[in-house]
Short mmCIF file of C-alpha atoms and ligand atoms in Angstrom, two decimals:
data_model
loop_
_atom_site.label_atom_id
_atom_site.label_comp_id
_atom_site.label_asym_id
_atom_site.label_seq_id
_atom_site.Cartn_x
_atom_site.Cartn_y
_atom_site.Cartn_z
CA MET A 1 9.67 8.74 42.23
CA THR A 2 7.89 8.50 38.86
CA GLN A 3 4.15 8.95 38.66
CA GLN A 4 1.86 5.91 38.73
CA VAL A 5 -0.71 5.93 35.94
CA LYS A 6 -4.22 6.04 37.40
CA LEU A 7 -7.11 3.76 36.61
CA PHE A 8 -10.42 5.38 35.65
CA ILE A 9 -13.16 3.53 37.49
CA ASP A 10 -16.70 4.60 38.31
CA GLY A 11 -16.08 8.14 37.12
CA GLU A 12 -12.92 8.72 39.19
CA PHE A 13 -9.21 8.57 38.44
CA VAL A 14 -7.98 6.20 41.16
CA HIS A 15 -4.62 4.98 42.40
CA SER A 16 -4.34 1.23 41.87
CA ASN A 17 -3.50 -1.03 44.81
CA SER A 18 -1.66 -3.39 42.48
CA ASP A 19 1.87 -4.42 43.35
CA LYS A 20 2.49 -5.30 39.69
CA LEU A 21 3.85 -2.22 37.96
CA ILE A 22 5.25 -1.97 34.44
CA PRO A 23 7.64 0.91 33.63
CA VAL A 24 6.61 3.26 30.81
CA THR A 25 9.69 4.59 29.04
CA ASN A 26 10.39 7.40 26.63
CA PRO A 27 11.67 5.41 23.63
CA ALA A 28 13.98 8.24 22.53
CA THR A 29 15.85 8.27 25.85
CA GLN A 30 14.91 5.16 27.91
CA GLU A 31 13.94 7.50 30.74
CA VAL A 32 11.21 5.88 32.86
CA ILE A 33 8.39 8.43 32.74
CA ALA A 34 5.71 6.50 34.65
CA GLN A 35 4.73 3.17 36.11
CA VAL A 36 1.58 1.55 34.83
CA PRO A 37 -0.25 -0.74 37.26
CA CYS A 38 -1.79 -4.08 36.31
CA ALA A 39 -5.30 -3.63 37.73
CA THR A 40 -6.12 -6.10 40.52
CA THR A 41 -8.97 -8.60 40.26
CA THR A 42 -11.03 -6.43 42.63
CA GLU A 43 -10.38 -3.29 40.53
CA MET A 44 -11.33 -5.15 37.33
CA GLN A 45 -14.56 -6.26 39.00
CA GLN A 46 -15.28 -2.72 40.23
CA ALA A 47 -14.87 -1.39 36.69
CA ILE A 48 -17.17 -4.04 35.23
CA ASP A 49 -19.78 -3.57 37.99
CA SER A 50 -19.76 0.19 37.48
CA ALA A 51 -20.12 -0.20 33.68
CA LYS A 52 -22.97 -2.66 34.22
CA ALA A 53 -24.79 -0.29 36.58
CA ALA A 54 -24.23 2.69 34.26
CA PHE A 55 -25.68 0.76 31.30
CA LYS A 56 -29.11 0.68 32.99
CA THR A 57 -29.42 4.46 32.83
CA TRP A 58 -27.20 5.27 29.83
CA LYS A 59 -29.24 3.11 27.44
CA GLU A 60 -32.31 5.23 28.31
CA VAL A 61 -30.59 8.52 27.44
CA PRO A 62 -32.13 9.88 24.21
CA VAL A 63 -30.03 9.26 21.13
CA SER A 64 -29.87 12.99 20.37
CA GLU A 65 -28.33 13.63 23.80
CA ARG A 66 -25.80 10.89 23.21
CA ALA A 67 -24.97 12.57 19.91
CA ARG A 68 -24.50 15.94 21.63
CA LEU A 69 -22.01 14.37 24.04
CA MET A 70 -19.97 13.30 21.01
CA MET A 71 -20.20 16.79 19.48
CA ARG A 72 -18.83 18.34 22.66
CA TYR A 73 -16.17 15.63 22.91
CA ALA A 74 -15.00 16.17 19.31
CA GLN A 75 -14.63 19.90 20.02
CA LEU A 76 -12.65 19.28 23.22
CA LEU A 77 -10.34 16.84 21.42
CA LYS A 78 -9.71 19.51 18.78
CA ASP A 79 -9.04 22.13 21.46
CA HIS A 80 -6.55 19.79 23.17
CA GLN A 81 -5.07 18.14 20.08
CA GLY A 82 -1.60 19.58 20.74
CA GLU A 83 -1.63 18.53 24.40
CA ILE A 84 -2.63 14.94 23.52
CA ALA A 85 0.00 14.85 20.77
CA ALA A 86 2.65 15.93 23.31
CA ILE A 87 1.83 12.89 25.47
CA ILE A 88 2.08 10.64 22.40
CA CYS A 89 5.47 12.16 21.55
CA GLU A 90 6.77 11.44 25.03
CA GLU A 91 5.55 7.88 25.46
CA LEU A 92 5.74 6.67 21.84
CA GLY A 93 8.28 9.04 20.28
CA LYS A 94 6.24 9.99 17.19
CA THR A 95 7.08 13.26 15.46
CA VAL A 96 4.75 16.11 16.44
CA GLU A 97 3.04 16.14 13.05
CA ASP A 98 2.48 12.38 13.13
CA ALA A 99 1.21 12.50 16.72
CA LYS A 100 -1.29 15.21 15.77
CA GLY A 101 -2.41 13.02 12.86
CA ASP A 102 -2.97 10.15 15.28
CA VAL A 103 -5.34 12.38 17.29
CA TRP A 104 -7.01 13.83 14.21
CA ARG A 105 -7.93 10.47 12.69
CA GLY A 106 -9.56 9.63 16.03
CA ILE A 107 -11.46 12.93 16.13
CA GLU A 108 -12.96 12.07 12.74
CA VAL A 109 -14.49 8.93 14.26
CA VAL A 110 -15.95 10.96 17.15
CA GLU A 111 -17.52 13.31 14.58
CA GLN A 112 -19.05 10.28 12.93
CA ALA A 113 -20.32 9.06 16.33
CA ALA A 114 -22.14 12.39 16.59
CA ASN A 115 -24.25 11.22 13.62
CA ILE A 116 -25.56 8.33 15.67
CA PRO A 117 -29.31 9.14 15.39
CA SER A 118 -29.43 8.45 11.67
CA LEU A 119 -27.04 5.49 11.98
CA MET A 120 -29.39 3.85 14.51
CA MET A 121 -32.51 4.09 12.37
CA GLY A 122 -34.26 0.77 11.94
CA GLU A 123 -36.49 -0.43 9.11
CA THR A 124 -40.26 -0.53 8.66
CA VAL A 125 -42.70 -2.21 6.32
CA GLU A 126 -46.40 -1.52 6.58
CA ASN A 127 -48.94 -4.25 5.84
CA VAL A 128 -46.62 -7.25 5.83
CA ALA A 129 -49.92 -9.12 6.19
CA ARG A 130 -53.39 -7.67 6.39
CA SER A 131 -53.29 -4.93 9.08
CA ILE A 132 -49.92 -6.13 10.33
CA ASP A 133 -46.80 -3.93 10.32
CA THR A 134 -43.20 -4.94 10.96
CA TYR A 135 -40.50 -2.59 12.18
CA SER A 136 -37.06 -2.97 13.67
CA TYR A 137 -35.11 -1.08 16.31
CA ILE A 138 -31.42 -1.16 16.99
CA GLN A 139 -30.59 -1.54 20.67
CA PRO A 140 -27.25 -1.54 22.55
CA LEU A 141 -25.68 -4.75 23.86
CA GLY A 142 -24.54 -3.78 27.36
CA VAL A 143 -20.95 -3.67 28.61
CA CYS A 144 -18.42 -3.77 25.75
CA ALA A 145 -14.63 -3.81 25.98
CA GLY A 146 -11.66 -2.70 23.90
CA ILE A 147 -8.03 -3.83 23.92
CA THR A 148 -5.68 -1.57 22.00
CA PRO A 149 -2.09 -1.65 20.62
CA PHE A 150 0.77 0.77 21.21
CA ASN A 151 1.09 2.24 17.72
CA PHE A 152 -1.93 4.57 17.62
CA PRO A 153 -2.63 5.39 21.28
CA ALA A 154 -5.28 8.01 20.44
CA MET A 155 -6.80 6.89 17.13
CA ILE A 156 -7.50 3.25 17.92
CA PRO A 157 -9.17 3.79 21.32
CA LEU A 158 -11.22 6.47 19.53
CA TRP A 159 -12.22 3.89 16.87
CA MET A 160 -13.88 1.99 19.69
CA PHE A 161 -15.44 3.67 22.71
CA PRO A 162 -17.14 6.69 21.06
CA MET A 163 -19.12 4.50 18.62
CA ALA A 164 -19.92 1.90 21.29
CA ILE A 165 -21.07 4.53 23.79
CA ALA A 166 -22.98 6.54 21.17
CA CYS A 167 -24.91 3.33 20.47
CA GLY A 168 -25.95 3.26 24.16
CA ASN A 169 -23.39 0.78 25.54
CA THR A 170 -20.92 1.27 28.35
CA PHE A 171 -17.25 0.52 27.76
CA ILE A 172 -14.14 -0.88 29.46
CA LEU A 173 -10.89 0.11 27.73
CA LYS A 174 -7.58 -1.70 28.28
CA PRO A 175 -4.93 0.35 26.46
CA SER A 176 -1.42 -0.81 25.61
CA GLU A 177 0.82 -0.97 28.67
CA GLN A 178 3.61 0.50 26.53
CA ASP A 179 1.93 3.93 26.14
CA PRO A 180 -1.02 4.11 28.55
CA MET A 181 -1.04 7.82 29.37
CA THR A 182 -2.66 9.09 26.15
CA VAL A 183 -5.86 7.19 26.95
CA ASN A 184 -6.09 8.75 30.41
CA LYS A 185 -6.09 12.17 28.74
CA LEU A 186 -8.83 10.99 26.35
CA ALA A 187 -10.87 9.84 29.37
CA GLU A 188 -10.30 13.14 31.20
CA LEU A 189 -11.66 15.07 28.21
CA PHE A 190 -14.61 12.68 27.90
CA VAL A 191 -15.59 13.57 31.47
CA LYS A 192 -15.22 17.26 30.65
CA ALA A 193 -17.54 16.76 27.67
CA GLY A 194 -20.21 15.55 30.12
CA ALA A 195 -19.89 11.76 29.98
CA PRO A 196 -21.87 10.34 32.90
CA LYS A 197 -20.16 8.32 35.60
CA GLY A 198 -19.45 4.70 34.67
CA VAL A 199 -20.07 4.99 30.94
CA LEU A 200 -16.32 4.66 30.23
CA GLN A 201 -13.81 2.83 32.43
CA VAL A 202 -10.06 2.60 31.80
CA VAL A 203 -8.28 -0.40 33.28
CA HIS A 204 -4.55 -0.77 32.82
CA GLY A 205 -2.46 -3.89 32.58
CA ALA A 206 -1.48 -6.69 30.24
CA LYS A 207 -2.44 -10.32 29.53
CA GLU A 208 -4.01 -11.05 32.92
CA GLN A 209 -6.39 -8.08 32.66
CA VAL A 210 -7.24 -9.03 29.06
CA ASP A 211 -8.01 -12.58 30.25
CA THR A 212 -10.43 -11.21 32.86
CA ILE A 213 -12.23 -9.35 30.07
CA LEU A 214 -12.27 -12.45 27.84
CA HIS A 215 -13.82 -14.65 30.51
CA HIS A 216 -16.15 -12.23 32.31
CA PRO A 217 -19.82 -13.10 31.75
CA ASP A 218 -20.95 -9.45 31.95
CA ILE A 219 -18.91 -8.37 28.93
CA LYS A 220 -20.91 -8.80 25.75
CA ALA A 221 -18.57 -7.68 22.97
CA ILE A 222 -14.82 -7.26 22.58
CA SER A 223 -12.96 -5.14 20.08
CA PHE A 224 -9.25 -5.90 19.74
CA VAL A 225 -6.45 -4.36 17.68
CA GLY A 226 -2.92 -5.77 17.84
CA SER A 227 -0.61 -8.47 16.57
CA VAL A 228 -1.77 -11.56 14.73
CA ASN A 229 -0.98 -14.17 17.41
CA VAL A 230 -2.73 -12.22 20.13
CA GLY A 231 -5.61 -11.43 17.76
CA GLN A 232 -6.19 -15.11 17.06
CA TYR A 233 -6.06 -15.88 20.78
CA ILE A 234 -8.55 -13.10 21.59
CA TYR A 235 -10.92 -14.16 18.82
CA LYS A 236 -10.84 -17.85 19.77
CA THR A 237 -11.13 -17.30 23.52
CA GLY A 238 -13.74 -14.56 23.27
CA THR A 239 -15.97 -16.50 20.88
CA ASP A 240 -15.51 -19.71 22.93
CA ASN A 241 -16.97 -17.68 25.78
CA LEU A 242 -19.87 -16.80 23.46
CA LYS A 243 -18.92 -13.13 23.10
CA ARG A 244 -19.10 -11.04 19.98
CA VAL A 245 -15.50 -10.35 18.92
CA GLN A 246 -13.82 -8.26 16.25
CA ALA A 247 -10.02 -8.68 16.15
CA PHE A 248 -7.89 -6.50 13.89
CA ALA A 249 -4.49 -8.09 13.52
CA GLY A 250 -1.12 -7.79 11.79
CA ALA A 251 -0.42 -7.06 8.15
CA LYS A 252 1.97 -7.19 5.25
CA ASN A 253 0.90 -4.59 2.72
CA HIS A 254 2.03 -4.64 -0.92
CA MET A 255 2.22 -1.69 -3.30
CA VAL A 256 2.21 -2.64 -6.99
CA ILE A 257 4.06 -0.26 -9.30
CA MET A 258 3.20 -0.39 -13.01
CA PRO A 259 5.74 0.94 -15.54
CA ASP A 260 3.25 3.60 -16.70
CA ALA A 261 3.03 5.17 -13.21
CA ASN A 262 4.47 8.59 -12.51
CA LYS A 263 7.94 7.80 -11.14
CA GLN A 264 8.21 10.77 -8.80
CA GLN A 265 4.78 10.11 -7.32
CA VAL A 266 5.80 6.49 -6.74
CA ILE A 267 9.01 7.53 -4.99
CA ASN A 268 7.27 10.10 -2.77
CA ALA A 269 4.55 7.62 -1.86
CA LEU A 270 7.01 4.86 -0.99
CA VAL A 271 9.17 7.06 1.24
CA GLY A 272 6.24 8.09 3.45
CA ALA A 273 4.36 4.78 3.39
CA SER A 274 7.31 2.50 4.16
CA VAL A 275 9.37 4.27 6.82
CA GLY A 276 6.87 6.89 8.05
CA ALA A 277 5.95 6.42 11.73
CA ALA A 278 9.09 4.20 11.97
CA GLY A 279 7.16 1.56 10.01
CA GLN A 280 4.93 1.06 13.07
CA ARG A 281 1.66 1.24 11.14
CA CYS A 282 -0.61 -1.68 10.31
CA MET A 283 -1.17 -0.05 6.91
CA ALA A 284 2.52 0.67 6.20
CA ILE A 285 3.74 -0.47 2.80
CA SER A 286 6.35 -3.12 3.55
CA VAL A 287 6.55 -4.78 0.12
CA ALA A 288 6.95 -2.85 -3.15
CA VAL A 289 6.21 -5.00 -6.19
CA PHE A 290 7.73 -3.51 -9.36
CA VAL A 291 6.15 -4.69 -12.60
CA GLY A 292 8.32 -5.05 -15.73
CA SER A 293 10.56 -2.07 -16.51
CA ALA A 294 9.43 -0.23 -13.33
CA ALA A 295 12.11 -2.38 -11.62
CA GLU A 296 14.69 0.09 -12.97
CA TRP A 297 13.43 2.62 -10.38
CA ILE A 298 14.43 0.51 -7.36
CA PRO A 299 17.86 2.20 -6.86
CA GLU A 300 16.22 5.65 -7.01
CA VAL A 301 13.59 4.57 -4.48
CA ALA A 302 16.33 3.34 -2.13
CA ALA A 303 18.25 6.60 -2.58
CA ALA A 304 15.16 8.69 -1.76
CA ILE A 305 14.37 6.62 1.32
CA GLY A 306 18.01 7.00 2.39
CA LYS A 307 17.56 10.78 2.52
CA VAL A 308 15.15 10.60 5.46
CA GLY A 309 15.94 9.41 8.92
CA PRO A 310 14.73 9.13 12.48
CA GLY A 311 15.07 11.75 15.16
CA HIS A 312 13.74 13.17 18.40
CA TYR A 313 10.29 14.76 18.28
CA SER A 314 11.75 18.13 19.27
CA ASN A 315 13.50 18.17 15.88
CA ASP A 316 11.00 19.14 13.21
CA LYS A 317 13.35 17.79 10.52
CA ALA A 318 13.03 14.23 11.87
CA ALA A 319 11.06 12.08 9.42
CA TYR A 320 10.05 9.58 12.07
CA GLY A 321 10.77 8.59 15.66
CA PRO A 322 12.27 5.62 17.49
CA GLN A 323 10.90 2.09 17.71
CA ILE A 324 8.70 1.56 20.76
CA SER A 325 11.16 -0.57 22.78
CA PRO A 326 14.68 -2.01 22.76
CA GLN A 327 13.03 -5.44 22.22
CA ALA A 328 11.18 -4.19 19.14
CA LYS A 329 14.42 -2.71 17.80
CA ALA A 330 16.35 -5.95 18.47
CA ARG A 331 13.69 -7.96 16.63
CA ILE A 332 13.90 -5.67 13.58
CA LEU A 333 17.71 -5.84 13.54
CA SER A 334 17.63 -9.62 13.73
CA LEU A 335 15.21 -9.76 10.78
CA ILE A 336 17.48 -7.44 8.77
CA ALA A 337 20.44 -9.72 9.55
CA GLN A 338 18.41 -12.76 8.56
CA GLY A 339 17.39 -11.10 5.28
CA LYS A 340 21.05 -10.66 4.39
CA LYS A 341 21.82 -14.25 5.39
CA GLU A 342 18.95 -15.56 3.28
CA GLY A 343 20.36 -13.86 0.18
CA ALA A 344 18.38 -10.63 -0.22
CA THR A 345 20.41 -7.61 -1.35
CA CYS A 346 20.50 -4.89 1.29
CA LEU A 347 20.52 -1.65 -0.73
CA LEU A 348 20.21 0.51 2.36
CA ASP A 349 21.04 -0.73 5.85
CA GLY A 350 19.69 1.12 8.88
CA SER A 351 20.93 -1.40 11.46
CA ASP A 352 23.60 0.85 12.87
CA CYS A 353 21.78 4.11 13.42
CA GLN A 354 22.65 6.90 15.83
CA VAL A 355 20.84 10.15 16.53
CA ASP A 356 22.91 13.01 17.92
CA GLY A 357 22.12 13.75 21.53
CA TYR A 358 20.01 10.62 22.02
CA PRO A 359 22.44 7.72 22.32
CA ASN A 360 19.92 5.48 24.09
CA GLY A 361 17.00 5.84 21.68
CA ASN A 362 15.59 2.79 19.90
CA TRP A 363 16.67 4.11 16.51
CA VAL A 364 16.55 2.08 13.32
CA GLY A 365 17.56 3.78 10.11
CA PRO A 366 15.64 3.33 6.85
CA THR A 367 16.39 -0.02 5.28
CA VAL A 368 15.66 -1.29 1.76
CA PHE A 369 16.08 -4.80 0.37
CA SER A 370 15.90 -6.03 -3.21
CA ASP A 371 15.94 -9.58 -4.62
CA VAL A 372 13.47 -10.64 -1.95
CA THR A 373 11.58 -13.92 -2.36
CA THR A 374 8.44 -15.23 -0.71
CA GLU A 375 10.45 -17.87 1.22
CA MET A 376 12.46 -15.28 3.15
CA GLU A 377 11.54 -14.32 6.72
CA ILE A 378 11.72 -10.60 5.81
CA TYR A 379 8.88 -11.30 3.39
CA LYS A 380 6.88 -13.65 5.59
CA GLN A 381 6.99 -11.74 8.87
CA GLU A 382 5.46 -8.39 9.70
CA ILE A 383 8.68 -6.49 10.47
CA PHE A 384 6.87 -3.43 11.94
CA GLY A 385 9.93 -1.26 11.40
CA PRO A 386 11.31 1.14 8.76
CA VAL A 387 12.17 -1.64 6.32
CA LEU A 388 10.99 -1.83 2.71
CA THR A 389 11.38 -5.08 0.79
CA THR A 390 11.21 -4.84 -3.00
CA MET A 391 10.30 -7.57 -5.48
CA THR A 392 9.94 -7.74 -9.24
CA VAL A 393 7.38 -9.49 -11.42
CA ALA A 394 6.84 -9.61 -15.18
CA ASN A 395 3.23 -8.45 -15.39
CA LEU A 396 0.11 -7.39 -13.48
CA ASP A 397 -1.29 -10.94 -13.32
CA GLN A 398 1.83 -12.11 -11.51
CA ALA A 399 1.59 -9.16 -9.13
CA ILE A 400 -2.03 -10.04 -8.31
CA GLU A 401 -1.09 -13.68 -7.76
CA LEU A 402 1.73 -12.68 -5.40
CA VAL A 403 -0.43 -10.35 -3.32
CA ASN A 404 -3.30 -12.85 -3.17
CA SER A 405 -0.99 -15.59 -1.91
CA SER A 406 -0.19 -13.53 1.22
CA PRO A 407 -2.01 -14.73 4.33
CA TYR A 408 -2.71 -11.09 5.22
CA GLY A 409 -5.25 -8.75 3.64
CA ASN A 410 -5.21 -5.39 5.40
CA GLY A 411 -4.22 -2.88 2.70
CA THR A 412 -2.68 -2.67 -0.74
CA SER A 413 -2.19 -0.09 -3.45
CA ILE A 414 -1.47 0.13 -7.14
CA PHE A 415 0.30 3.01 -8.85
CA THR A 416 -0.57 3.28 -12.54
CA ALA A 417 -1.83 5.63 -15.24
CA SER A 418 -4.07 2.92 -16.64
CA GLY A 419 -7.72 2.79 -15.61
CA ALA A 420 -7.94 -0.74 -16.97
CA ALA A 421 -5.01 -1.96 -14.84
CA ALA A 422 -6.43 -0.22 -11.76
CA ARG A 423 -9.89 -1.71 -12.39
CA LYS A 424 -8.46 -5.20 -12.84
CA TYR A 425 -6.43 -4.84 -9.65
CA GLN A 426 -9.25 -3.50 -7.47
CA HIS A 427 -11.59 -6.23 -8.69
CA ASN A 428 -9.29 -9.23 -8.35
CA ILE A 429 -7.23 -8.42 -5.31
CA GLU A 430 -8.07 -10.29 -2.08
CA VAL A 431 -7.34 -7.41 0.27
CA GLY A 432 -9.91 -5.37 2.15
CA GLN A 433 -8.59 -1.83 1.55
CA VAL A 434 -7.25 -0.84 -1.85
CA GLY A 435 -5.56 2.40 -2.88
CA ILE A 436 -5.31 3.54 -6.49
CA ASN A 437 -2.39 5.97 -6.61
CA VAL A 438 -3.00 6.32 -2.85
CA PRO A 439 -0.37 4.44 -0.81
CA ILE A 440 -2.14 4.10 2.56
CA PRO A 441 -5.87 3.81 1.87
CA VAL A 442 -7.28 4.08 5.42
CA PRO A 443 -10.98 4.83 4.88
CA LEU A 444 -12.62 7.81 6.56
CA PRO A 445 -15.11 6.91 9.30
CA PHE A 446 -18.30 7.10 7.22
CA PHE A 447 -16.88 3.91 5.64
CA SER A 448 -15.45 1.10 7.76
CA PHE A 449 -11.89 -0.15 8.31
CA THR A 450 -12.21 -3.38 6.34
CA GLY A 451 -9.13 -5.61 6.69
CA TRP A 452 -9.48 -9.17 5.33
CA LYS A 453 -7.96 -12.64 5.77
CA GLY A 454 -5.28 -12.94 8.48
CA SER A 455 -5.52 -9.21 9.21
CA PHE A 456 -9.02 -9.49 10.65
CA TYR A 457 -11.04 -12.03 12.59
CA GLY A 458 -14.75 -11.40 12.90
CA ASP A 459 -17.36 -10.07 10.52
CA GLN A 460 -18.34 -6.50 11.42
CA HIS A 461 -15.44 -4.05 11.12
CA ALA A 462 -14.44 -0.86 12.96
CA TYR A 463 -16.31 2.45 12.67
CA GLY A 464 -18.91 3.44 10.07
CA LYS A 465 -22.15 1.49 9.72
CA GLN A 466 -20.41 -1.80 10.52
CA ALA A 467 -19.42 -0.54 14.00
CA VAL A 468 -23.08 0.23 14.71
CA ARG A 469 -23.96 -3.35 13.74
CA PHE A 470 -21.13 -4.69 15.90
CA TYR A 471 -22.19 -2.79 19.01
CA THR A 472 -25.96 -3.38 18.72
CA GLU A 473 -28.70 -5.95 18.42
CA THR A 474 -31.63 -5.63 16.08
CA LYS A 475 -35.08 -6.12 17.51
CA THR A 476 -37.82 -6.78 14.96
CA ILE A 477 -41.42 -6.16 15.98
CA THR A 478 -44.46 -7.49 14.22
CA ALA A 479 -47.59 -5.63 15.35
CA ARG A 480 -51.31 -5.75 14.82
CA TRP A 481 -53.73 -3.35 16.46
CA PHE A 482 -57.23 -4.75 16.51
CA ASP A 483 -60.05 -2.60 15.41
CA ASP A 484 -63.02 -3.39 17.65
CA ASP A 485 -65.30 -3.59 14.59
CA ILE A 486 -63.29 -6.38 12.98
CA GLN A 487 -64.75 -9.84 13.46
CA VAL A 488 -62.42 -12.23 15.26
CA SER A 489 -61.86 -15.12 12.88
CA GLY A 490 -60.87 -17.80 15.40
CA PRO A 491 -57.47 -19.33 16.19
CA ASN A 492 -54.77 -19.31 13.53
CA MET A 493 -53.27 -22.82 13.52
CA SER A 494 -50.62 -22.04 10.88
CA ILE A 495 -47.36 -20.11 11.04
CA ASN A 496 -48.52 -17.72 8.32
CA LEU A 497 -49.43 -14.20 9.36
CA ARG A 498 -53.09 -13.47 8.78
P1 LIG B 501 0.13 -6.66 20.80
O1 LIG B 501 -0.69 -7.74 20.19
O2 LIG B 501 1.42 -7.01 21.42
O3 LIG B 501 -0.72 -5.90 21.94
C1 LIG B 501 -2.02 -5.44 21.71
C2 LIG B 501 -2.82 -5.50 23.02
O4 LIG B 501 -2.95 -6.86 23.43
C3 LIG B 501 -2.16 -4.74 24.16
O5 LIG B 501 -3.16 -4.05 24.87
C4 LIG B 501 -1.54 -5.84 25.01
O6 LIG B 501 -1.52 -5.54 26.38
C5 LIG B 501 -2.45 -7.03 24.76
N1 LIG B 501 -1.73 -8.32 24.80
C6 LIG B 501 -0.45 -8.55 24.42
N2 LIG B 501 -0.14 -9.85 24.56
C7 LIG B 501 -1.25 -10.46 25.03
C8 LIG B 501 -1.57 -11.80 25.36
N3 LIG B 501 -0.67 -12.77 25.25
N4 LIG B 501 -2.81 -12.07 25.80
C9 LIG B 501 -3.73 -11.10 25.91
N5 LIG B 501 -3.49 -9.81 25.61
C10 LIG B 501 -2.27 -9.48 25.17
O7 LIG B 501 0.30 -5.55 19.65
P2 LIG B 501 1.22 -4.24 19.67
O8 LIG B 501 2.64 -4.65 19.54
O9 LIG B 501 0.82 -3.35 20.78
O10 LIG B 501 0.74 -3.53 18.32
C11 LIG B 501 1.31 -3.77 17.06
C12 LIG B 501 0.50 -4.76 16.26
O11 LIG B 501 -0.83 -4.28 16.09
C13 LIG B 501 1.03 -4.97 14.85
O12 LIG B 501 0.97 -6.33 14.55
C14 LIG B 501 0.05 -4.19 13.98
O13 LIG B 501 -0.08 -4.65 12.64
C15 LIG B 501 -1.21 -4.40 14.72
N6 LIG B 501 -2.19 -3.39 14.38
C16 LIG B 501 -3.22 -3.76 13.57
C17 LIG B 501 -4.15 -2.82 13.18
C18 LIG B 501 -5.29 -3.20 12.28
O14 LIG B 501 -6.20 -2.42 12.15
N7 LIG B 501 -5.26 -4.36 11.65
C19 LIG B 501 -4.02 -1.48 13.62
C20 LIG B 501 -2.95 -1.15 14.45
C21 LIG B 501 -2.04 -2.12 14.83
#
């Protein structure tokens, strides 16, 4: 009998009464390692009621105490980084190094949440009119919720609840049903750090549980990360229900390679950024755009990518792990087949990939296409696998035009030795996160994660100052204190302050 993943409601890890269970499998072996319950309507309501009750007291906790909770939490996450990474390896198949990175990039957000007192400072102006001062405070919203994807089971939940809770909110988290156990460990450590009962709730499940969150009147703000179709649905439904929503969605990230770039740096960057993490990163480079004579490097890029391959996390030589599910693998293989049918040249084909000792793993070998055009499905769709498509253009202007015509705008990079080319690219490109000789420019948490266009629906982004704006309201106070000696001048019949 495999374990059933517990819900975390009202400060307790509880066994769900649900009869709807989803198997959680180890993607390297297909072994069922747990069953995740789809929380019942009653359990969802209990979680929301508990978060609502906890908000009444949590919002009154001094901001410096809330910051100290985050300091203790960051330390505990560091102390248990290896243990959390081991859970990620088992349920998602990442290599140990990559799994530790997943935890680390989340810890950095918790460290930023520990700076909450200065982030929550309002504004003041004295004497906006005679003897009148105006000042603003930032106050929490209430119960907020997060819905997270499978590909970063530690980092993305940690983008959300620490900032929301540091701001004084309470939080309901619905992690991916494909790898739900990492979040339970994060919740366990949050309790150990001293989080009061009810401040964080973890509900498990899938669409039905998300729909409860989308329609529940007590939930004020929703943060979502996942695929583009679901992101659009969450944004539309959540905002129709008058909630504040930020939805981070899919991507198709281009790297532009100028002929003056350092060839070896380009090759190294492309190997890691295209097939690293099995291509299951929203900031993966999936399109390499070679400008002019840089196109001559394409065979060498394909050869370098062909030297790495997937493997089990117990093998420290494995460059990346399996795809999350047999369905995800089948989808990638069908896109590879379609790419060939549509006329792209497959320089490296990972469709038939085996890993010794793990015949049932969802392995896809590194794959590289050339002669790709914008009409092909391998260009249009987010493949979310270890597949790099390469294209060629004559000059930088054409590269910029190509990237700007993509409906997505999550990340992009340019490799060049020219400051002028880099400056032109960063200024003109319609993408929210730009790397200059940096392939995956994920900003550190004192900035925000600023995807654009079809990669993001909403206005305030994740972490940094924008997360504080997302999870709070601003209250502006205009105040006059009468001095008894001042003569009262009679009613003011205008809107002007005097
Ligand atoms: P997904 O959209 O399938 O699932 C994300 C979450 O939504 C899960 O919790 C899932 O249970 C829920 N969900 C799924 N279908 C739903 C539906 N019909 N109605 C309501 N809820 C639903 O995404 P995934 O496959 O877990 O993650 C991969 C995707 O996430 C990729 O597209 C990737 O680009 C994207 N992603 C984006 C970012 C970003 O910052 N832009 C970061 C990481 C991942």
